[in-house]
mmCIF file of C-alpha atoms in Angstrom:
data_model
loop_
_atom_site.group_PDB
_atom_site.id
_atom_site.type_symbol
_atom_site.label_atom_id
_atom_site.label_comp_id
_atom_site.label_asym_id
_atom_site.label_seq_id
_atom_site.Cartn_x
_atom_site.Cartn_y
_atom_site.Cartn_z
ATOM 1 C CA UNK A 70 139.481 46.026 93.592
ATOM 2 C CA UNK A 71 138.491 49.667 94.704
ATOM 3 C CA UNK A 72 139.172 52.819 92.160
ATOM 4 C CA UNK A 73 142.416 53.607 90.782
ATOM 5 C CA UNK A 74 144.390 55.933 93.395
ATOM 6 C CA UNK A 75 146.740 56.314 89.845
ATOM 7 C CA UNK A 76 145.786 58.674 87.522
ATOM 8 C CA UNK A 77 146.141 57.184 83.865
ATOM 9 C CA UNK A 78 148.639 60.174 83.187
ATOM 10 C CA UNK A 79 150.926 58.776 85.963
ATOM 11 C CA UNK A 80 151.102 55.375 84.657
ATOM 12 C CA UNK A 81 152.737 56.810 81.581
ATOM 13 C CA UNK A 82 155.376 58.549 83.630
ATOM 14 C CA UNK A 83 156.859 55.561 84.739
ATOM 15 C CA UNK A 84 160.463 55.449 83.758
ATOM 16 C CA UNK A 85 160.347 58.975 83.592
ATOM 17 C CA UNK A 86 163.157 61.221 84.730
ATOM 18 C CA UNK A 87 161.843 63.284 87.493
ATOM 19 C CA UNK A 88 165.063 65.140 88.240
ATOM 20 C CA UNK A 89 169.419 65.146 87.268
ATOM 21 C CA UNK A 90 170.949 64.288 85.954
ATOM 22 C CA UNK A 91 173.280 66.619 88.367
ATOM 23 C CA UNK A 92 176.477 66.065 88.693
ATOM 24 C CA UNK A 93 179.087 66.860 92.282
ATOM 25 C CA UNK A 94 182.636 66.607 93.348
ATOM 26 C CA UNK A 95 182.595 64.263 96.772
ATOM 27 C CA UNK A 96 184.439 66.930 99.121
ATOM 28 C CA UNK A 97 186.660 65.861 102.056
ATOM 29 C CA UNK A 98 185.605 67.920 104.355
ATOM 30 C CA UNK A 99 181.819 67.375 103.374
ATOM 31 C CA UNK A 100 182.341 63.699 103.660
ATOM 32 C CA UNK A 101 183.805 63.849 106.932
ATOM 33 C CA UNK A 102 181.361 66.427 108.584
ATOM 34 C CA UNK A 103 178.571 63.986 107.253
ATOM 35 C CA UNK A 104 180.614 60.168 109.073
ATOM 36 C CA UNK A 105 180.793 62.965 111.961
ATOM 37 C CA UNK A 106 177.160 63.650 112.371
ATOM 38 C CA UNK A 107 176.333 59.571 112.184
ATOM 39 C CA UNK A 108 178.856 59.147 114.714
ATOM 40 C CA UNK A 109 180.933 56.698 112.337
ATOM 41 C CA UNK A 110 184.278 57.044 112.866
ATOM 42 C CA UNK A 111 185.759 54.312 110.698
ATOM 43 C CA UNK A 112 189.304 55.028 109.637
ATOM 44 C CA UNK A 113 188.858 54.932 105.887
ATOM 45 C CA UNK A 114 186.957 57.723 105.594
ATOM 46 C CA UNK A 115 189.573 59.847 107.799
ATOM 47 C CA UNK A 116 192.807 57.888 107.545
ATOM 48 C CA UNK A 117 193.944 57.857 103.508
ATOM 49 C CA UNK A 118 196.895 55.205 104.656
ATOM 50 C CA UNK A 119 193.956 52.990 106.384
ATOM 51 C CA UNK A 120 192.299 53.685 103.231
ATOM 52 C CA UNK A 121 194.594 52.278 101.112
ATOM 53 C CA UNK A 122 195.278 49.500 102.802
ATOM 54 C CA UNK A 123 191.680 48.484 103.176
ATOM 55 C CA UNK A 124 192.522 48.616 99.304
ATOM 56 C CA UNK A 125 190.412 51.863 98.743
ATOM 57 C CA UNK A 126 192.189 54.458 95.541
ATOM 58 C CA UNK A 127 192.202 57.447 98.333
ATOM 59 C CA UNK A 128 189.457 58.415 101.167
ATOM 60 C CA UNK A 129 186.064 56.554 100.903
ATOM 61 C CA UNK A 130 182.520 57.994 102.114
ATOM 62 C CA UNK A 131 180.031 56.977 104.161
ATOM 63 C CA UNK A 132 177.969 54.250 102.309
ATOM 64 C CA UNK A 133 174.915 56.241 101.627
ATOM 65 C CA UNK A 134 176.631 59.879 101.756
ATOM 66 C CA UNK A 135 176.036 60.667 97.955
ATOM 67 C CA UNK A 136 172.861 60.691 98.349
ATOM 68 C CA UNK A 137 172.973 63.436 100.330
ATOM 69 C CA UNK A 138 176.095 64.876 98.079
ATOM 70 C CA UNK A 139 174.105 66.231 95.507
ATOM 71 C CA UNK A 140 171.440 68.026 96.925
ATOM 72 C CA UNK A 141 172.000 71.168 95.220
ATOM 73 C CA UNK A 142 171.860 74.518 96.817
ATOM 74 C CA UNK A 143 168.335 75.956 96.895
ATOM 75 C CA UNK A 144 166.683 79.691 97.958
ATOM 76 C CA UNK A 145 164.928 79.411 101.347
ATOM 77 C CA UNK A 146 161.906 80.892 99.795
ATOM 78 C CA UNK A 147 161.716 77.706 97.920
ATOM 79 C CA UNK A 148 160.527 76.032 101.620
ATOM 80 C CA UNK A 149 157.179 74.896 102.474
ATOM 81 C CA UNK A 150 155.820 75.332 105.788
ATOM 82 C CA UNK A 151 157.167 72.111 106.635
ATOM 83 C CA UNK A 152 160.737 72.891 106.096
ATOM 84 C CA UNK A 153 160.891 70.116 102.557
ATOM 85 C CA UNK A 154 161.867 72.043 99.245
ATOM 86 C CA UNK A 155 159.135 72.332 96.654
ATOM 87 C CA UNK A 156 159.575 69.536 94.525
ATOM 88 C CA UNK A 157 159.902 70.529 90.738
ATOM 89 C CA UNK A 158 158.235 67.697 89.756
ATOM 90 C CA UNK A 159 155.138 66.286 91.144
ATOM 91 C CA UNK A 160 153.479 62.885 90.932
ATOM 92 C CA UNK A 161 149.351 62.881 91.020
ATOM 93 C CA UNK A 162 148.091 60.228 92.822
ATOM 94 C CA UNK A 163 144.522 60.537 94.529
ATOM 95 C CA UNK A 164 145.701 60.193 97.970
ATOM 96 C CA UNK A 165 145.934 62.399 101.105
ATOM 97 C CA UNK A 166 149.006 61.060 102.119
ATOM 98 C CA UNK A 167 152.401 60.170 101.542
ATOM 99 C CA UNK A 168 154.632 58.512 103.739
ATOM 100 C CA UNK A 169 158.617 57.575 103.768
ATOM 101 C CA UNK A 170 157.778 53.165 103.292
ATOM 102 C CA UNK A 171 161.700 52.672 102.785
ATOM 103 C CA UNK A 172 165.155 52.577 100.929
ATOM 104 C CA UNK A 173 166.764 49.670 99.239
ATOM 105 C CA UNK A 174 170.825 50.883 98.031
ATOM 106 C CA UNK A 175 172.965 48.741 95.751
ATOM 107 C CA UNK A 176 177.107 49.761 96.437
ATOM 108 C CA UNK A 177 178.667 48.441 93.419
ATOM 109 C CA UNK A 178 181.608 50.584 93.132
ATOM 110 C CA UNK A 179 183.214 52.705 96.118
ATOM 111 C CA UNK A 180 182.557 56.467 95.995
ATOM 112 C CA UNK A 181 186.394 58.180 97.188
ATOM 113 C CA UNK A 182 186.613 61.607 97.955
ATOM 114 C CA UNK A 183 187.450 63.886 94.888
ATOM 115 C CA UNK A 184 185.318 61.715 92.855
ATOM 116 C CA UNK A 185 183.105 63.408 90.456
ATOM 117 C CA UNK A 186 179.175 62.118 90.984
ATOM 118 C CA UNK A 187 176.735 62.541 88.436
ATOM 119 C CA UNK A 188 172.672 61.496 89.675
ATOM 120 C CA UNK A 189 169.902 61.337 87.574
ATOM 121 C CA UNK A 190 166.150 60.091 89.240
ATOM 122 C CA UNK A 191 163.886 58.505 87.379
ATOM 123 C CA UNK A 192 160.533 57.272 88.865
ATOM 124 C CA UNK A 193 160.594 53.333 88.747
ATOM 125 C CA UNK A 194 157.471 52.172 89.803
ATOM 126 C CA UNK A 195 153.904 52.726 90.841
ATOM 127 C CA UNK A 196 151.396 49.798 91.942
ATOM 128 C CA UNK A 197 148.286 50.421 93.353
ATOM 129 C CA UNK A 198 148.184 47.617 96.559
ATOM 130 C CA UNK A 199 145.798 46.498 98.445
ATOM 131 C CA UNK A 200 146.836 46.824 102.513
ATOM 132 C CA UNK A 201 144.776 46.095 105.743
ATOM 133 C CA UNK A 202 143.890 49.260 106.581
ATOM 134 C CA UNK A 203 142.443 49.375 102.187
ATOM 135 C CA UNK A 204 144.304 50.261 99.289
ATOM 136 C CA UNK A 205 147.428 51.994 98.633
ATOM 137 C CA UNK A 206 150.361 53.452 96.642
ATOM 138 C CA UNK A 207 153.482 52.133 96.352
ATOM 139 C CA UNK A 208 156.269 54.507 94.650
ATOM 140 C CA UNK A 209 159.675 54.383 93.576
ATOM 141 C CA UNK A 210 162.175 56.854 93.226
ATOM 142 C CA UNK A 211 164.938 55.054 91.351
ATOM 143 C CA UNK A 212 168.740 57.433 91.890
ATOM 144 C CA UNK A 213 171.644 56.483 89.854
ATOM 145 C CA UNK A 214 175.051 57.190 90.458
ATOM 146 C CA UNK A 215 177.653 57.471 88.038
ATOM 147 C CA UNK A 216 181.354 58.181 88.442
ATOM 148 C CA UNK A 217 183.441 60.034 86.386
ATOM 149 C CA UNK A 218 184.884 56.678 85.230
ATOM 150 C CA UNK A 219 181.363 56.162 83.754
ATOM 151 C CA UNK A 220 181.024 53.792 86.136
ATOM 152 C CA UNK A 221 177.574 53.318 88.470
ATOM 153 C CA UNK A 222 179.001 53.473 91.844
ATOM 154 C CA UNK A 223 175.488 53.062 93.126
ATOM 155 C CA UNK A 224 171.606 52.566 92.796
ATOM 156 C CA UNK A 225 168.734 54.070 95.574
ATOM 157 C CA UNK A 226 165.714 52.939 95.655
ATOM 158 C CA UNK A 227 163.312 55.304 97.906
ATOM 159 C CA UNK A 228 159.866 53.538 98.614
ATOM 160 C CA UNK A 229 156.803 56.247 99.367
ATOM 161 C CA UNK A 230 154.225 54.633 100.826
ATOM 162 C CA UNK A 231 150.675 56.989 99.623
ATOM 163 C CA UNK A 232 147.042 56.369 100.620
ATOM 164 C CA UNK B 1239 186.420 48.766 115.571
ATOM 165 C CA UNK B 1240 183.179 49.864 117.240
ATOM 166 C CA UNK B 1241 182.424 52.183 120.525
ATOM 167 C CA UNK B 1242 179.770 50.602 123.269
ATOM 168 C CA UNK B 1243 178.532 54.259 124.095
ATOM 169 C CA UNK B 1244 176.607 52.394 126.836
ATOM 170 C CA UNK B 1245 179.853 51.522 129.003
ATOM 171 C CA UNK B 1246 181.984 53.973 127.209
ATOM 172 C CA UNK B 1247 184.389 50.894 126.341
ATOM 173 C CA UNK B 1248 186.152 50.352 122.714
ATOM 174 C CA UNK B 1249 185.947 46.959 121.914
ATOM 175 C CA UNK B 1250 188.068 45.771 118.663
ATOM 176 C CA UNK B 1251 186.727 42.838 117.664
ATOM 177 C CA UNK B 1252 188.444 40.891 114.785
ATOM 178 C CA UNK B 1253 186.543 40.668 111.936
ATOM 179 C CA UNK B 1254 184.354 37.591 111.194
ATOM 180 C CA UNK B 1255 186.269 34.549 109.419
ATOM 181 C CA UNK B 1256 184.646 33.169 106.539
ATOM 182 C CA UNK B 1257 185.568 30.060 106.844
ATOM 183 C CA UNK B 1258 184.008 29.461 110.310
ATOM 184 C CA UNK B 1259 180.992 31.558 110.047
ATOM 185 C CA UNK B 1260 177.743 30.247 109.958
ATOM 186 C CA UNK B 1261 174.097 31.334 109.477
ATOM 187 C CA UNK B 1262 172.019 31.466 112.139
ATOM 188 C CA UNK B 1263 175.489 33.527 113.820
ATOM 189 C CA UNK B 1264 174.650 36.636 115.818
ATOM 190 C CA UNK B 1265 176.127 40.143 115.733
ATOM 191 C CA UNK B 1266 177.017 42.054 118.652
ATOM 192 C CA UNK B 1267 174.742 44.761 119.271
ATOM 193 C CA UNK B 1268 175.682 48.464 118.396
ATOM 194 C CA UNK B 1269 173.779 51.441 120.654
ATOM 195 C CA UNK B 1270 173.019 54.945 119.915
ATOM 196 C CA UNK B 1271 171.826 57.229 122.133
ATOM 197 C CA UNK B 1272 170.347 60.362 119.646
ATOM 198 C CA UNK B 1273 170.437 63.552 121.030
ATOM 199 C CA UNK B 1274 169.214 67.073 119.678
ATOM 200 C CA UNK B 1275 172.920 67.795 118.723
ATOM 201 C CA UNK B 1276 173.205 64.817 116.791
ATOM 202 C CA UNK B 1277 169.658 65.606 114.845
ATOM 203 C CA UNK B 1278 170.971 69.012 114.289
ATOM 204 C CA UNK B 1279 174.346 67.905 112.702
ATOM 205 C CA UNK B 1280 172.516 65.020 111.212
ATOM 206 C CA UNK B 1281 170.107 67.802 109.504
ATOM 207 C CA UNK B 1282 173.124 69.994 108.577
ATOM 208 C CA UNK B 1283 175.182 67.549 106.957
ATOM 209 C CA UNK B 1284 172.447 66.132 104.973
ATOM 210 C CA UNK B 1285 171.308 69.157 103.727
ATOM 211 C CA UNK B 1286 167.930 68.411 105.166
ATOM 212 C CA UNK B 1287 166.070 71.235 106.452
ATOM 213 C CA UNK B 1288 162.631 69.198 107.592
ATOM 214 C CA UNK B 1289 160.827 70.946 110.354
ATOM 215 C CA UNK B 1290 160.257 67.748 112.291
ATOM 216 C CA UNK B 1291 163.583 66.959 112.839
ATOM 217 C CA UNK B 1292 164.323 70.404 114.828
ATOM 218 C CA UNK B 1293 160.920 72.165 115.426
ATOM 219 C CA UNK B 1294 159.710 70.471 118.758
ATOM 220 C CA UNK B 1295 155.763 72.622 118.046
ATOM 221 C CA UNK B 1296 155.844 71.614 114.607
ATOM 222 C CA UNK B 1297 156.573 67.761 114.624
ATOM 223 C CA UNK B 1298 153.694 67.797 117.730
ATOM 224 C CA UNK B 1299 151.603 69.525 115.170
ATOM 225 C CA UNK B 1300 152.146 66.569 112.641
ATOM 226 C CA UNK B 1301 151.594 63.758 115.316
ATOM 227 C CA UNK B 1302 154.564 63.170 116.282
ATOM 228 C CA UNK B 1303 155.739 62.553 120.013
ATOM 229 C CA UNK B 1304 158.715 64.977 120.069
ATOM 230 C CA UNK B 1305 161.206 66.287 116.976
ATOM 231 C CA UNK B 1306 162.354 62.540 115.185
ATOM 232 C CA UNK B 1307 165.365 60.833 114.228
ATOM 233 C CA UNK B 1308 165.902 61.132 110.683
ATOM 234 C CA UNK B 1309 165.009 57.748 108.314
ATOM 235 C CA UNK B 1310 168.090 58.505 106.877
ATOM 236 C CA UNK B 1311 170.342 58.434 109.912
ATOM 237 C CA UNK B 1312 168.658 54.946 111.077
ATOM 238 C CA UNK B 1313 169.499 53.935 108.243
ATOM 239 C CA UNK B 1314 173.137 54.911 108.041
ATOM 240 C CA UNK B 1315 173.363 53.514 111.524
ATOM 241 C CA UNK B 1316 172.219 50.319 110.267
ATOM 242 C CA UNK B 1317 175.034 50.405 107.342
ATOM 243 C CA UNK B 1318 177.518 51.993 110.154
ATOM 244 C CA UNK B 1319 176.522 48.667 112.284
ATOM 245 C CA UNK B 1320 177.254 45.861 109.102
ATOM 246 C CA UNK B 1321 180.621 47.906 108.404
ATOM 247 C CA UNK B 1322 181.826 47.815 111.347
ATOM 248 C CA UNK B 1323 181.375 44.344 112.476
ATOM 249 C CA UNK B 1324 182.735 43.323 109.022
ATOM 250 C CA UNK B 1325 185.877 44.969 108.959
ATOM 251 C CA UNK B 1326 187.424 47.671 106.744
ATOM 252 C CA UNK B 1327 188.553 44.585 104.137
ATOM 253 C CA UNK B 1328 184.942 43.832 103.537
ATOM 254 C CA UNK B 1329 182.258 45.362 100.985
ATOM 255 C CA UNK B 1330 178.825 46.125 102.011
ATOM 256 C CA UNK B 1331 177.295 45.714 98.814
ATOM 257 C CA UNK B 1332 173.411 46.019 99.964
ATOM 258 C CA UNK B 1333 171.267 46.988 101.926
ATOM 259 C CA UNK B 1334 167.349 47.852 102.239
ATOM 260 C CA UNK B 1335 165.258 48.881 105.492
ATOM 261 C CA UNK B 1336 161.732 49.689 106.142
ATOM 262 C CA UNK B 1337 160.560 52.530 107.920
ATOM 263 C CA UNK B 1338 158.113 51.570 110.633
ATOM 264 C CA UNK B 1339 158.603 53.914 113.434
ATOM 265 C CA UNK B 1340 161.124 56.265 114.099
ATOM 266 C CA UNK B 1341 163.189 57.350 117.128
ATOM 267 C CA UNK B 1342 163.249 60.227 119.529
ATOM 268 C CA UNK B 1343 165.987 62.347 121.304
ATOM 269 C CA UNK B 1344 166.742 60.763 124.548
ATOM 270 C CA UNK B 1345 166.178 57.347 123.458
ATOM 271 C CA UNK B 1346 168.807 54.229 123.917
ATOM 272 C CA UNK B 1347 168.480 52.577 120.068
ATOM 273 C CA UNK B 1348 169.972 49.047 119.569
ATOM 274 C CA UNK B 1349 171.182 47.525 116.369
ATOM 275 C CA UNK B 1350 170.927 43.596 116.068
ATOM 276 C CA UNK B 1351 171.524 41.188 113.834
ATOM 277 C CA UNK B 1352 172.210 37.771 112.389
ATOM 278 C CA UNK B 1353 173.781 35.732 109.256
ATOM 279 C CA UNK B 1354 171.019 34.364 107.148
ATOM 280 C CA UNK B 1355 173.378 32.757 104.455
ATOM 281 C CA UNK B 1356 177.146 32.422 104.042
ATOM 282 C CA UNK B 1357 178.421 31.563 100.376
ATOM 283 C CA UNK B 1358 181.863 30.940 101.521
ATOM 284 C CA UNK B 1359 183.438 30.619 97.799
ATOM 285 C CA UNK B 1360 182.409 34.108 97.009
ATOM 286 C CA UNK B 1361 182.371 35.629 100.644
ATOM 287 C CA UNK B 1362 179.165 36.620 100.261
ATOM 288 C CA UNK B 1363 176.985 36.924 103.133
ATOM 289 C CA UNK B 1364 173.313 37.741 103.755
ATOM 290 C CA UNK B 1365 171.977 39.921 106.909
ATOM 291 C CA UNK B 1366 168.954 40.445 108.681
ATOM 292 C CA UNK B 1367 169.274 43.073 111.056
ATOM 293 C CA UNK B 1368 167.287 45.393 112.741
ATOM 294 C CA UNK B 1369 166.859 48.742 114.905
ATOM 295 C CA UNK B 1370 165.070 48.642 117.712
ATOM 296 C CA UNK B 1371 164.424 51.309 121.189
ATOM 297 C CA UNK B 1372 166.013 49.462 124.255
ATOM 298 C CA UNK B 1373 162.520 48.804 125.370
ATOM 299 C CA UNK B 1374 161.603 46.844 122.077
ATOM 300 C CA UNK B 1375 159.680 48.610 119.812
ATOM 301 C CA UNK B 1376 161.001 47.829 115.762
ATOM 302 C CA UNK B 1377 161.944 51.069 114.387
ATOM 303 C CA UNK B 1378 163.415 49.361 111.426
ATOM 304 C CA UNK B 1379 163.556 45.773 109.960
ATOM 305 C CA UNK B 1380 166.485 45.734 107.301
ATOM 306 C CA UNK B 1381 168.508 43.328 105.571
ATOM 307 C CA UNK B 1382 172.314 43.993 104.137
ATOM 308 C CA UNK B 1383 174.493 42.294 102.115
ATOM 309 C CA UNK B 1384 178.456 41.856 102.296
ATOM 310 C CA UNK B 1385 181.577 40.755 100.811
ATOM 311 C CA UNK B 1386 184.029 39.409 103.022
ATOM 312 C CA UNK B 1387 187.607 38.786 101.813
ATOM 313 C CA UNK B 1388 188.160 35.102 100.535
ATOM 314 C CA UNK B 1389 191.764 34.516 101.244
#
């Protein structure tokens, strides 16, 4: 086993709430411009009568829309030269790199338009791994999604690959 | 309901039975064809303003082959692909994808996939599907899970 790319103090953070919990109305027209963009046309997210028969309360989203819901609105001096938002909170790892490894979602309730979305992100899990090309850092942001039924709608697992 | 944007042809095709589907089944293939409209909406709409999506010089800079198609859009192409084939009575209630490579304006992208298990008393059904570029490199392996309607 090589030395620890994890820093002692990040082990501790694990389970730790890195940012939310924030909380958003799903907008129509939001919703729509976003099924728009993929290119996904399907009725129940423009059609409320195809909606309700697909047995939906009103107008459904995209599947992985809320994700993108609740970004909140940030200053553009807040960019880095690479166009991402500094990040409030920051994981140390003793890497050089991190990379996007994934995304595993869990849809357990549907998220309709005019529902009220609160996320909170907690960090999940980090393992140190050993790869072919030598170690490395798997992390995972954990998002949860609750409605304003108190309900979790849904569950986002992003994977960062680091080494 | 889902468009071939190859032959410019709606096909409706009815949604899978249950009670006659089996694993090992194929789904038809969905195709994309990304252009630097689509990344711009795509970036718009997701409230993602990540140079190497719309900064041709920039993504170069990173090692990149031209400005790329967002993970995130793959991947809602990949639930876009389960959903439709499945019908507006079904659930997606999963679904996970690895980022290997990602796509560039211009290309043809093809979605593909095929029942790995089919619990026909709960209407559950396992996927393993994939994104590929129409000359076969994997973009993204993925698997997705749905609930088709019992009765």
């Amino acid at each position: 086993m090589s030395e620890s790319l994890i820093p002692a103090e990040t082990l501790e953070r694990v389970g730790e709430v890195l940012s939310g919990p924030v909380t958003t109305v799903i907008d129509r027209r939001e919703a729509q411009r976003y099924a728009y963009a993929v290119g996904d046309e399907n009725p129940i997210y423009f059609d409320e009568v195809a909606a309700h028969e697909a047995g939906y309360r009103t107008l459904v989203a995209p599947p992985t829309y809320v994700t993108h819901a609740v970004v909140q609105p940030r200053t553009a001096a807040d960019l880095r030269t690479d166009g991402l938002y500094r990040e409030g909170t920051r994981i140390r790892l003793r890497v050089d790199r991190v990379m996007f490894g994934g995304e595993e979602w869990d849809f357990l309730e549907p998220v309709c338009v005019g529902d009220e979305i609160t996320a909170t992100v907690r960090l999940a899990a980090v393992d140190q791994k050993e790869g072919r090309k030598g170690p490395f850092v798997r992390q995972v942001r954990e998002t949860t999604f609750v409605n304003q039924f108190g309900d979790e709608v849904a569950r986002s697992r992003m994977i960062g690959i680091a080494r | 309901m889902s468009t071939d944007t190859a032959t410019g042809a709606e096909t409706t095709t009815a949604a899978p039975d249950l009670q006659t589907l089996n694993a090992g089944q194929e789904l038809p293939t969905m195709h994309k064809f990304p252009d630097e409209a689509q990344l711009f909406l795509y970036s718009a709409a997701s409230h993602n303003p990540h140079r190497i999506h719309y900064d041709r010089d920039y993504a170069r800079f990173e090692g990149h082959d031209d400005i790329i198609v967002h993970g995130p859009l793959q991947g809602a192409w990949l639930t876009q692909f389960v959903t439709d084939w499945a019908g507006p009575d079904a659930r997606l209630l999963g679904v996970t994808w690895q980022n290997r490579a990602s796509g560039l304006p211009g290309e043809e992208l093809v979605f593909s996939g095929t029942v790995t298990s089919v619990d026909r008393e709960t209407g559950v059904v396992e996927l393993e599907i994939a994104e590929h570029t129409s000359d076969g490199r994997l973009l993204m392996p993925a698997t997705a899970t749905v609930r088709l309607p019992t009765a």
